[in-house]
Tab-separated table of C-alpha atoms and ligand atoms in Angstrom:
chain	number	residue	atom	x	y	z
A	12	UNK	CA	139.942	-106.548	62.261
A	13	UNK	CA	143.286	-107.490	63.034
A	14	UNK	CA	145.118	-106.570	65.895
A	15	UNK	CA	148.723	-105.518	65.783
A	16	UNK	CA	151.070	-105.800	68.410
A	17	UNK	CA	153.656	-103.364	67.683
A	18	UNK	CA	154.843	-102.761	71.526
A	19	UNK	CA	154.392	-104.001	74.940
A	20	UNK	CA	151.809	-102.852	77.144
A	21	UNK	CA	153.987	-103.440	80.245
A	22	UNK	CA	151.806	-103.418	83.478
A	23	UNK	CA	153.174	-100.091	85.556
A	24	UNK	CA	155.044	-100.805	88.496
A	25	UNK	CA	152.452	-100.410	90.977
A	26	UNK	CA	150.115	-102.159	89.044
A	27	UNK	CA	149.072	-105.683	89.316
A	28	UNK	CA	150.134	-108.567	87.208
A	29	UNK	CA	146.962	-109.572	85.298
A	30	UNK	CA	148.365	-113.744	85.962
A	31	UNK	CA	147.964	-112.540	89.773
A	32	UNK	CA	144.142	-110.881	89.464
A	33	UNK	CA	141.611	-113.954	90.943
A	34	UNK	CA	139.771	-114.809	88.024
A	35	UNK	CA	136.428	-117.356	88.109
A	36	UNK	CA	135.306	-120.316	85.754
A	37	UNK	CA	132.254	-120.343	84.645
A	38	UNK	CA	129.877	-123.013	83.293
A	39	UNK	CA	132.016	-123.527	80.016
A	40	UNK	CA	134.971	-123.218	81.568
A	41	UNK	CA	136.635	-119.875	80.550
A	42	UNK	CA	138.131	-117.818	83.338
A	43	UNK	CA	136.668	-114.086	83.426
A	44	UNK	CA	139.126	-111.873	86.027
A	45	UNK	CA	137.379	-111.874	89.572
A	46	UNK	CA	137.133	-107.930	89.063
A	47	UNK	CA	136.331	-105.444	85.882
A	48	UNK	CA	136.178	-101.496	85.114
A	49	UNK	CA	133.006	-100.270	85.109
A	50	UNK	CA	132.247	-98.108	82.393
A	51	UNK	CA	129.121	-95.392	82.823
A	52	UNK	CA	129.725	-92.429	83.367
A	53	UNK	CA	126.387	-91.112	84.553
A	54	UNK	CA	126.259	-87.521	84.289
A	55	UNK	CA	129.551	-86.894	85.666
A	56	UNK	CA	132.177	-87.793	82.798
A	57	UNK	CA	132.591	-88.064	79.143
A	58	UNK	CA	133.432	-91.118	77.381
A	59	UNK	CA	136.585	-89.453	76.352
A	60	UNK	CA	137.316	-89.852	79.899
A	61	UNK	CA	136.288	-93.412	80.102
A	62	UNK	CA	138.239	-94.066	77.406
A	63	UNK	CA	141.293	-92.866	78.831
A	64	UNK	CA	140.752	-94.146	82.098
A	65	UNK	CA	140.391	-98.088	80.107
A	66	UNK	CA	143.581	-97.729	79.003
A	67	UNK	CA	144.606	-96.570	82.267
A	68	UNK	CA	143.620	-99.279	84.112
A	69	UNK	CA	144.779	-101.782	81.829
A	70	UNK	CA	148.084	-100.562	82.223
A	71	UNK	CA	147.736	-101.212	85.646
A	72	UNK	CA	146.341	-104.645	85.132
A	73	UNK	CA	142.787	-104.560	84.697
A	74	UNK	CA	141.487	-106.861	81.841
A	75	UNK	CA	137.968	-106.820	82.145
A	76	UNK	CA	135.891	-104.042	81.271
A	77	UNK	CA	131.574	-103.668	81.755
A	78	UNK	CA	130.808	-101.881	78.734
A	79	UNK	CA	126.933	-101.182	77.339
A	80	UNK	CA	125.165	-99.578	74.168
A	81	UNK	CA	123.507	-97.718	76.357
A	82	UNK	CA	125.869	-95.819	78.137
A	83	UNK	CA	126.888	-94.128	74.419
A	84	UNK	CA	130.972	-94.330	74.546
A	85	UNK	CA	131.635	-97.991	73.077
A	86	UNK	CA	132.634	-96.279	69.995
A	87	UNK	CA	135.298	-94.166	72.083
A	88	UNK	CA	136.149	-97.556	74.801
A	89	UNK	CA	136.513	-99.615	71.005
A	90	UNK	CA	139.903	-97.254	70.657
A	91	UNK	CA	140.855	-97.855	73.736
A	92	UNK	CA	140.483	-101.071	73.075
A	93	UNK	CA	142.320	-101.165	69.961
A	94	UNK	CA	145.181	-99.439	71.527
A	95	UNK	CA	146.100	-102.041	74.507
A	96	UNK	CA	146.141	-104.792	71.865
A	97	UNK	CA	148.685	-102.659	69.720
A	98	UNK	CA	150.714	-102.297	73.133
A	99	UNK	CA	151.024	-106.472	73.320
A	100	UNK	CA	147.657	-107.367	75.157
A	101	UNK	CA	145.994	-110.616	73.990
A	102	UNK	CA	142.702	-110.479	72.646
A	103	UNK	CA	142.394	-113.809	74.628
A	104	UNK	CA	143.664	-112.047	77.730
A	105	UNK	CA	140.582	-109.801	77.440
A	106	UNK	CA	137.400	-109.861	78.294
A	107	UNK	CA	134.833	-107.547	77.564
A	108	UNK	CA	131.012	-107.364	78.110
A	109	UNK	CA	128.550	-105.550	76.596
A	110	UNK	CA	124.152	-105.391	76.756
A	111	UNK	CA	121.342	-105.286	74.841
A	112	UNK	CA	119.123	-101.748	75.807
A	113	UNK	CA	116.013	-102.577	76.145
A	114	UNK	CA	114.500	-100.453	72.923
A	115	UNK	CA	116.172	-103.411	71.354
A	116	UNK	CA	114.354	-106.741	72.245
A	117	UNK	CA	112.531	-107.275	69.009
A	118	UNK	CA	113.512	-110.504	66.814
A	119	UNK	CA	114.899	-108.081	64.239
A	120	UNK	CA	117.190	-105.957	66.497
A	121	UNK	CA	119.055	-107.945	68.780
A	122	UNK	CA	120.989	-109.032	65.931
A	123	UNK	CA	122.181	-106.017	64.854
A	124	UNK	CA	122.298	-103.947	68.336
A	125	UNK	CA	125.281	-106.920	68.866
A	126	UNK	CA	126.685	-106.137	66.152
A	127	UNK	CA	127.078	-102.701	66.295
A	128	UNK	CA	128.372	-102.672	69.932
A	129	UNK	CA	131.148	-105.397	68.677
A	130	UNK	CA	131.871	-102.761	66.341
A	131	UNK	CA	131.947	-99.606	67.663
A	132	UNK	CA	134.534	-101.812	70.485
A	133	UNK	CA	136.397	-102.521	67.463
A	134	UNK	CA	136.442	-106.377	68.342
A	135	UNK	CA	135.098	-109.581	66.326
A	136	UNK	CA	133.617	-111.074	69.378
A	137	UNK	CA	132.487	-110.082	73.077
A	138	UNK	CA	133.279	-112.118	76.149
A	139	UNK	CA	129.943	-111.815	77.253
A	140	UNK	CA	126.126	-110.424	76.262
A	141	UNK	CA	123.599	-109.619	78.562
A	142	UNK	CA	119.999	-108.475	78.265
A	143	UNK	CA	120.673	-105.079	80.574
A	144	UNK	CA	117.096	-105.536	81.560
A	145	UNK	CA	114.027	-107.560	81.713
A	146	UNK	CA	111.604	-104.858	80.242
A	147	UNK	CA	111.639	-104.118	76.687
A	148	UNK	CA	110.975	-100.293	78.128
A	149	UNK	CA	112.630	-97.529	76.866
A	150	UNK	CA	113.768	-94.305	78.667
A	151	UNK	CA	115.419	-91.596	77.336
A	152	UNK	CA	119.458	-91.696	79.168
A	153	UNK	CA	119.121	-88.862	82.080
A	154	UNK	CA	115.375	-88.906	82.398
A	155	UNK	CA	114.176	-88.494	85.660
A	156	UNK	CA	112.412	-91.622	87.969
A	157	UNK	CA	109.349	-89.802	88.019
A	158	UNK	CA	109.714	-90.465	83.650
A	159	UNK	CA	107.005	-93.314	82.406
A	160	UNK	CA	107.137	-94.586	78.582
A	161	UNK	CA	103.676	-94.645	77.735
A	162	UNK	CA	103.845	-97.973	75.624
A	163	UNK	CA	106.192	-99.971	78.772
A	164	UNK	CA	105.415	-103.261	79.429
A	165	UNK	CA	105.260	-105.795	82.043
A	166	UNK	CA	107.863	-109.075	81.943
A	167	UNK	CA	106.162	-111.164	79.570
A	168	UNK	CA	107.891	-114.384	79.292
A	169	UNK	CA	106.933	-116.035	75.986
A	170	UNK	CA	108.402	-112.464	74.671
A	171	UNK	CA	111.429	-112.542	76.961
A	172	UNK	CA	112.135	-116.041	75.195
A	173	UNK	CA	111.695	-114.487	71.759
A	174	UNK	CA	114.909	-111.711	72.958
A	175	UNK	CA	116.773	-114.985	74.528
A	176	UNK	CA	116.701	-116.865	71.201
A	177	UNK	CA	118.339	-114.489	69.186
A	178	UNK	CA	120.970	-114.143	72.041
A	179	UNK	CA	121.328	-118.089	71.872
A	180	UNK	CA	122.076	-117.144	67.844
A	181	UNK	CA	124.517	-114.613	68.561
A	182	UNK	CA	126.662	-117.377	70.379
A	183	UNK	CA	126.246	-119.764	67.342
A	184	UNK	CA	127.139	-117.068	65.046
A	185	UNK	CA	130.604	-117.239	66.905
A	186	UNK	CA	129.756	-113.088	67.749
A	187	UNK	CA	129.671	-113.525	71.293
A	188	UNK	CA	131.165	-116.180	73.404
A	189	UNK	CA	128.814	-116.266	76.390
A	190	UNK	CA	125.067	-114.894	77.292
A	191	UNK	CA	123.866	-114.014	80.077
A	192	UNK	CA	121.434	-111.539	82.197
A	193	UNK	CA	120.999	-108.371	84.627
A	194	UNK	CA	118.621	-106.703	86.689
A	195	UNK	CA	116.848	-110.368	87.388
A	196	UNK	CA	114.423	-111.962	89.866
A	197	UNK	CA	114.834	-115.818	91.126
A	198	UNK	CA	111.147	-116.364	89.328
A	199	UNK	CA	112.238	-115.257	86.189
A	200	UNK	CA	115.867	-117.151	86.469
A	201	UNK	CA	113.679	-120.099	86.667
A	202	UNK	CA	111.703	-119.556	84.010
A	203	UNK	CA	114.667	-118.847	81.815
A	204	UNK	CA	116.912	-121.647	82.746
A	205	UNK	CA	113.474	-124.059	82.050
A	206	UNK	CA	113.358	-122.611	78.724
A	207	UNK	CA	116.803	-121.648	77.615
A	208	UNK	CA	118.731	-124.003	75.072
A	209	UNK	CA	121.914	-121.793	76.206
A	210	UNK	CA	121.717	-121.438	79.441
A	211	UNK	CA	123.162	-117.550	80.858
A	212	UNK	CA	126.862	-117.835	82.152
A	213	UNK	CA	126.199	-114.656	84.458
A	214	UNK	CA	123.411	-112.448	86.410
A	215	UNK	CA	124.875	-109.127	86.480
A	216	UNK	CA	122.856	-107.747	90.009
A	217	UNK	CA	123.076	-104.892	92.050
A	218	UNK	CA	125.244	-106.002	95.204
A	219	UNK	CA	127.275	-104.031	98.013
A	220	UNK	CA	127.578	-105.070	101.293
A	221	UNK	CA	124.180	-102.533	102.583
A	222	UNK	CA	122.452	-104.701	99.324
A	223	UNK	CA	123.710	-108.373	99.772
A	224	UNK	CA	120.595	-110.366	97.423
A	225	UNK	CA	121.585	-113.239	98.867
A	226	UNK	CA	119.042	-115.333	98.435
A	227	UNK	CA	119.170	-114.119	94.295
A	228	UNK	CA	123.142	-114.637	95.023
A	229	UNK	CA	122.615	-118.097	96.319
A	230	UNK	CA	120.482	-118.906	93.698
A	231	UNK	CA	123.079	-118.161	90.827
A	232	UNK	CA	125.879	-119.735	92.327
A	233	UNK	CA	123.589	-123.040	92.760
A	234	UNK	CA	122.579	-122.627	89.285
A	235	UNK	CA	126.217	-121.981	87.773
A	236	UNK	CA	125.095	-118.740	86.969
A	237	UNK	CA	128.120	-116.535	88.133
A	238	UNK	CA	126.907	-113.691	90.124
A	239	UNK	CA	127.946	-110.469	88.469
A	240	UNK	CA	128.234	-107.361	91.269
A	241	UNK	CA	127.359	-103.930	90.067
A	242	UNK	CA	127.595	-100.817	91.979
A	243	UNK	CA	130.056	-102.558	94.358
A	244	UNK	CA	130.794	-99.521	96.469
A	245	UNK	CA	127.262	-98.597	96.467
A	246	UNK	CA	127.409	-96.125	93.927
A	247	UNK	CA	128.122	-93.034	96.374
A	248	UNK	CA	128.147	-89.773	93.468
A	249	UNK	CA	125.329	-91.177	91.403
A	250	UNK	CA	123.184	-88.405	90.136
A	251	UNK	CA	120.624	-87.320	93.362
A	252	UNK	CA	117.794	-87.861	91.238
A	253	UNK	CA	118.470	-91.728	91.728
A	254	UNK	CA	118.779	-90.574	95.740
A	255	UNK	CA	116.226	-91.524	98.168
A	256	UNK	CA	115.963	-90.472	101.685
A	257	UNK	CA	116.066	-93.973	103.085
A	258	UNK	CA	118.958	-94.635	101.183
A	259	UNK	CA	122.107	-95.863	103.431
A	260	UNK	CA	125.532	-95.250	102.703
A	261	UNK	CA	127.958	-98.002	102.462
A	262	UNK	CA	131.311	-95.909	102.566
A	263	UNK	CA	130.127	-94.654	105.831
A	264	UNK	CA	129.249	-97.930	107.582
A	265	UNK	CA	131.463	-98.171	111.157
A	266	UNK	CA	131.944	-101.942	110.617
A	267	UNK	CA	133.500	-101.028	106.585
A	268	UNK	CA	135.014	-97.860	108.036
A	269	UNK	CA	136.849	-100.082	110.914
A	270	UNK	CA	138.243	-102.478	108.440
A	271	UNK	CA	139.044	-99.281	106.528
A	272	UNK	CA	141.391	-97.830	109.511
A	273	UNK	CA	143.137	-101.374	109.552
A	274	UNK	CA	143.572	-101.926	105.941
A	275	UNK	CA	144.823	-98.517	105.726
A	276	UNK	CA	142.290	-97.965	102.383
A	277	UNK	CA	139.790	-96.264	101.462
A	278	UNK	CA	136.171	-97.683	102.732
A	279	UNK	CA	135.555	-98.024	98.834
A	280	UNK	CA	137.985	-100.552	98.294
A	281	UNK	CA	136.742	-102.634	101.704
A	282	UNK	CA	133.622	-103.253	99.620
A	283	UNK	CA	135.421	-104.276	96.436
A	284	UNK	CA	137.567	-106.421	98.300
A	285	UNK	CA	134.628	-108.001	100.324
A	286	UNK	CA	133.121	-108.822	96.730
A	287	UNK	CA	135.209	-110.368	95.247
A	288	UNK	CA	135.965	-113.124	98.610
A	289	UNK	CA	132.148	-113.105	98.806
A	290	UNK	CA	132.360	-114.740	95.024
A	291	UNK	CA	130.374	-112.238	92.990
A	292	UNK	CA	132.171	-110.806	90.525
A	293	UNK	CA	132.369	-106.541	91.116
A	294	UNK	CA	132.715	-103.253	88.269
A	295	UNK	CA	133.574	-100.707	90.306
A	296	UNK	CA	133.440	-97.279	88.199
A	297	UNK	CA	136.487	-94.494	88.859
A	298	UNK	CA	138.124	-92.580	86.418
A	299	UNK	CA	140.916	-91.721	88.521
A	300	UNK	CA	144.137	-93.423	88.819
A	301	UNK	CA	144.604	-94.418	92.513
A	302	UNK	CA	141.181	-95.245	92.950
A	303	UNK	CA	141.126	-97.894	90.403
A	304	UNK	CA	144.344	-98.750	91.252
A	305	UNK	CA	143.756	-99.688	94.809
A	306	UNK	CA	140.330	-101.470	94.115
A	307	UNK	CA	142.700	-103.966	91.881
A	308	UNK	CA	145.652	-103.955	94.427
A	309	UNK	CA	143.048	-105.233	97.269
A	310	UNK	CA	142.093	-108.052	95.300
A	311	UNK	CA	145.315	-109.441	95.477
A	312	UNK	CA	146.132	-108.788	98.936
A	313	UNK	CA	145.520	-110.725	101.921
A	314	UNK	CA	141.723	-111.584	102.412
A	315	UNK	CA	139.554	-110.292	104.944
A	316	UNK	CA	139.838	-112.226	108.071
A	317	UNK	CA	136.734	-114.636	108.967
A	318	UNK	CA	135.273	-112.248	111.670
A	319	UNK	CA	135.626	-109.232	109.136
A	320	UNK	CA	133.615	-111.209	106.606
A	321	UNK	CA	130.903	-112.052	109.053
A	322	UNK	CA	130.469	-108.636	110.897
A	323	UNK	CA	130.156	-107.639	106.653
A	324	UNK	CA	127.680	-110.236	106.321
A	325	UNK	CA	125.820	-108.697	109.175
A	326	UNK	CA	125.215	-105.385	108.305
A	327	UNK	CA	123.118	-105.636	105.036
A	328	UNK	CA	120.301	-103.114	104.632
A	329	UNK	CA	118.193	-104.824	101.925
A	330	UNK	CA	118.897	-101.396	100.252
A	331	UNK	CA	118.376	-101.079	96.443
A	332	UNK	CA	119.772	-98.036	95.007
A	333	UNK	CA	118.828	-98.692	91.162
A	334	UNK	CA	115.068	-98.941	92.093
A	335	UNK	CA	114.077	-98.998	88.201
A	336	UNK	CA	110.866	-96.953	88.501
A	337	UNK	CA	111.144	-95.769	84.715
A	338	UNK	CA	110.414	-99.132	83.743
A	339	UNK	CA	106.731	-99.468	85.387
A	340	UNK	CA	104.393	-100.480	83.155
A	341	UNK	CA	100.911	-99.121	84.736
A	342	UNK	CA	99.631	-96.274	87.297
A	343	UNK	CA	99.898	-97.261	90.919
A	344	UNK	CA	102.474	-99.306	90.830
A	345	UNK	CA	105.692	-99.125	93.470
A	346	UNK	CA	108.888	-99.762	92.481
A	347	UNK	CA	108.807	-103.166	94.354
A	348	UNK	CA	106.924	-104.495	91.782
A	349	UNK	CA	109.414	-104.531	89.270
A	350	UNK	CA	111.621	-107.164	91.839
A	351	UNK	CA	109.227	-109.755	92.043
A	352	UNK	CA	109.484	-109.842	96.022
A	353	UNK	CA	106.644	-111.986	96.692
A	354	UNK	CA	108.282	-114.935	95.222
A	355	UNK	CA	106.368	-114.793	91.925
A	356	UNK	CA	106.564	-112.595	88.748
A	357	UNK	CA	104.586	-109.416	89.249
A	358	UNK	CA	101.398	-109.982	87.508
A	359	UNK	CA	100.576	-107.594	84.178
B	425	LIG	N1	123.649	-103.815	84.771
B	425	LIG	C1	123.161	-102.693	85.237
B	425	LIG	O1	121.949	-102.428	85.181
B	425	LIG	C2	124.095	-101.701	85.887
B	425	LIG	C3	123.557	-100.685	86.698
B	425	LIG	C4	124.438	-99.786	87.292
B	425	LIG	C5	125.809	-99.908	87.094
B	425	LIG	N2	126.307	-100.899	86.281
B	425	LIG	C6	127.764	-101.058	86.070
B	425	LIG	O2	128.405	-101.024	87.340
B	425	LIG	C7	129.463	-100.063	87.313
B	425	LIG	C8	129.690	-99.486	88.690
B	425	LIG	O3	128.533	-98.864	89.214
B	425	LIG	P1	128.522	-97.364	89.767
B	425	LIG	O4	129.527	-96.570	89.017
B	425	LIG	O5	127.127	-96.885	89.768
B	425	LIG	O6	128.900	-97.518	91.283
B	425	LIG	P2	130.189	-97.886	92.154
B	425	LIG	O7	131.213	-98.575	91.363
B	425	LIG	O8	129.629	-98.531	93.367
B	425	LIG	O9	130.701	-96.442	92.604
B	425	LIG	C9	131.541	-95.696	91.771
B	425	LIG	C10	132.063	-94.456	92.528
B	425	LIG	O10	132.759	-94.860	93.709
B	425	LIG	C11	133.870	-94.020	93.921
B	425	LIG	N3	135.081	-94.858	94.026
B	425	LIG	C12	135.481	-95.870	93.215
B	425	LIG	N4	136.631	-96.422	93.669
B	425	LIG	C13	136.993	-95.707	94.754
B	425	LIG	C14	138.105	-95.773	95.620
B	425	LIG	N5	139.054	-96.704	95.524
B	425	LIG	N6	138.161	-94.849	96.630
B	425	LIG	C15	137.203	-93.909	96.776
B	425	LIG	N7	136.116	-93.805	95.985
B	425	LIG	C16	136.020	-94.704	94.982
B	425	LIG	C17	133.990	-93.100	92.729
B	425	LIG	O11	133.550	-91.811	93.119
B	425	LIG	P3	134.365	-90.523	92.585
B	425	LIG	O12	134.237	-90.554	91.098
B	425	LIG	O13	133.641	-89.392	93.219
B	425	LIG	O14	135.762	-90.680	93.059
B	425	LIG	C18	133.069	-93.702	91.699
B	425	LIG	O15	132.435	-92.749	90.875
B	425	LIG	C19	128.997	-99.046	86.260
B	425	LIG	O16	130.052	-98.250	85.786
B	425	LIG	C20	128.426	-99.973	85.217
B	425	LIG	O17	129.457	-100.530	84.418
B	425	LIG	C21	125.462	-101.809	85.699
């Protein structure tokens, strides 16, 4: 489809030029803007809402937007899309991801779940692919994490290949420019980079600064894998069915909430700044204005001083908010096992 550019999307006043957003290079050597919009809504907002608050923050600067099948408004983000091109954005100056559910994993459906997402985005090609998950299991959107699909399944990696081939084909098709992965372990990253003919460009991980990974972060960035952040500010209104009681609060931390008071920000935007001098790359989610507005301002600020970054360093929790428990495969299991802690891939 081509895009017209009948105006100029001028970037608001308060907003931040897109030249001065931090952007990172990854293996290939395109540049993908150190920060992007989130894009699920949970329970809490419609994709009408995400829609409008894309072109919002691309009129503030944004270009980078986390988008997935799964989280049902690509076909209302693709408008969205459209529309900031018409204004005088470059497709070039975009980039947007998108992922594979994982009802999709079969030989036969990769293919055309890519397709439809380009579509329903209204673009010819995405930035980026990823596999959202490791488990071909599928769970209904909402379900509770007490929910079990009777036929799930363990990571099997001959069949994880079989997924990672047709992504491989997807980048030969000229369909998507880069591949990559989320919700991965160290064991299985080795696996995959033994095996892969196209290597993935990106992890997209779970990281704020009460869930640092940094051995999994460490791993990426040694493997030119760029580290992709999600749930940056530790996810604070996601639905309390994906609340435990041992769950810690990042927002409320005295060493974020100190740097907060000096800053003169909101503790949120502490975290997304932290991210992004860390070197992963973070999605925080807000529909509202001055929220995504100051998590883009911060990234183009003056950094965190040394201390700041080490107190930061020193307060992670090992806290996993997206635990995954839908996605056990057999009775008795914890949610631990689908994280490979032990250093090896959870036997079947
Ligand atoms: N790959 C995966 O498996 C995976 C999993 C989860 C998420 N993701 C991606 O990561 C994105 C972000 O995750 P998330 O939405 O769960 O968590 P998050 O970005 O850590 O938290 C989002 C919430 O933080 C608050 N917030 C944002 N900016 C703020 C600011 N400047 N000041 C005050 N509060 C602020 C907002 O709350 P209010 O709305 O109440 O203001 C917003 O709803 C998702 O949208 C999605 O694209 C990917």
């Amino acid at each position: 489809m081509a895009t017209q550019n009948v105006g100029t999307f001028s970037v608001a006043a308060d907003g931040v030029d897109p030249n001065k957003v931090p952007k990172k290079t990854l293996y290939t050597g395109a540049k993908i803007p150190a920060i992007g919009l989130g894009t699920f809504g949970s329970d809490r907002f419609s994709g009408e809402d995400i829609a409008k608050a894309v072109v919002g923050a691309a009129s503030v600067g944004y270009r980078h937007f986390d988008c997935a099948s799964v989280y049902g408004n690509e076909h209302l983000i693709g408008p969205a899309l459209t529309e900031i091109m018409r204004g005088g954005v470059r497709r070039d100056d975009l980039w947007v991801t998108s992922k594979l559910w994982n009802d999709k994993h079969g030989e036969k459906d990769v293919g055309p779940s890519c397709e439809k997402s380009v579509k329903d985005l209204r673009l010819e090609y995405l930035n980026l692919y990823l596999v959202h998950w490791p488990f071909p299991n599928f769970h209904s959107p909402g379900c509770d994490v007490s929910s079990r699909s009777p036929d799930a399944k363990p990571y099997i990696h001959e069949n994880f290949m079989k997924t990672w081939r047709q992504m491989e084909k997807l980048v030969e098709r000229g369909l998507v420019r880069h591949i990559g992965t989320s919700n991965m372990t160290v064991p299985k990253l080795k696996l995959l980079l033994r095996d892969a003919r196209i290597k993935p460009a990106c992890n997209e991980m779970e990281q704020h600064p009460h869930f640092q990974q940094p051995e999994l972060f460490k791993f990426a960035m040694d493997n030119g894998i760029q580290p992709i952040g999600f749930c940056p500010i530790g996810s604070p209104t996601r639905p309390d069915r994906d609340k435990t009681q041992t769950d810690t609060v990042d927002i409320q931390d005295p060493v974020i909430v100190n740097i907060a008071k000096r800053l003169n920000v909101h503790p949120a935007v502490v975290c997304v700044k932290w991210a992004v001098q860390r070197g992963q790359i973070p999605i925080p989610f807000s529909v509202f204005r001055n929220e995504y507005l100051s998590n883009l301002q911060c990234t183009a600020s003056a950094p965190l001083t040394a201390e700041e970054m080490k107190a930061i360093a020193g307060i992670d929790r090992n806290c996993r908010l997206i635990k995954g428990q839908v996605f056990l495969w057999k009775d008795g299991q914890t949610w631990e096992d689908l994280w490979d802690l032990s250093g090896r891939i959870t036997p079947p």
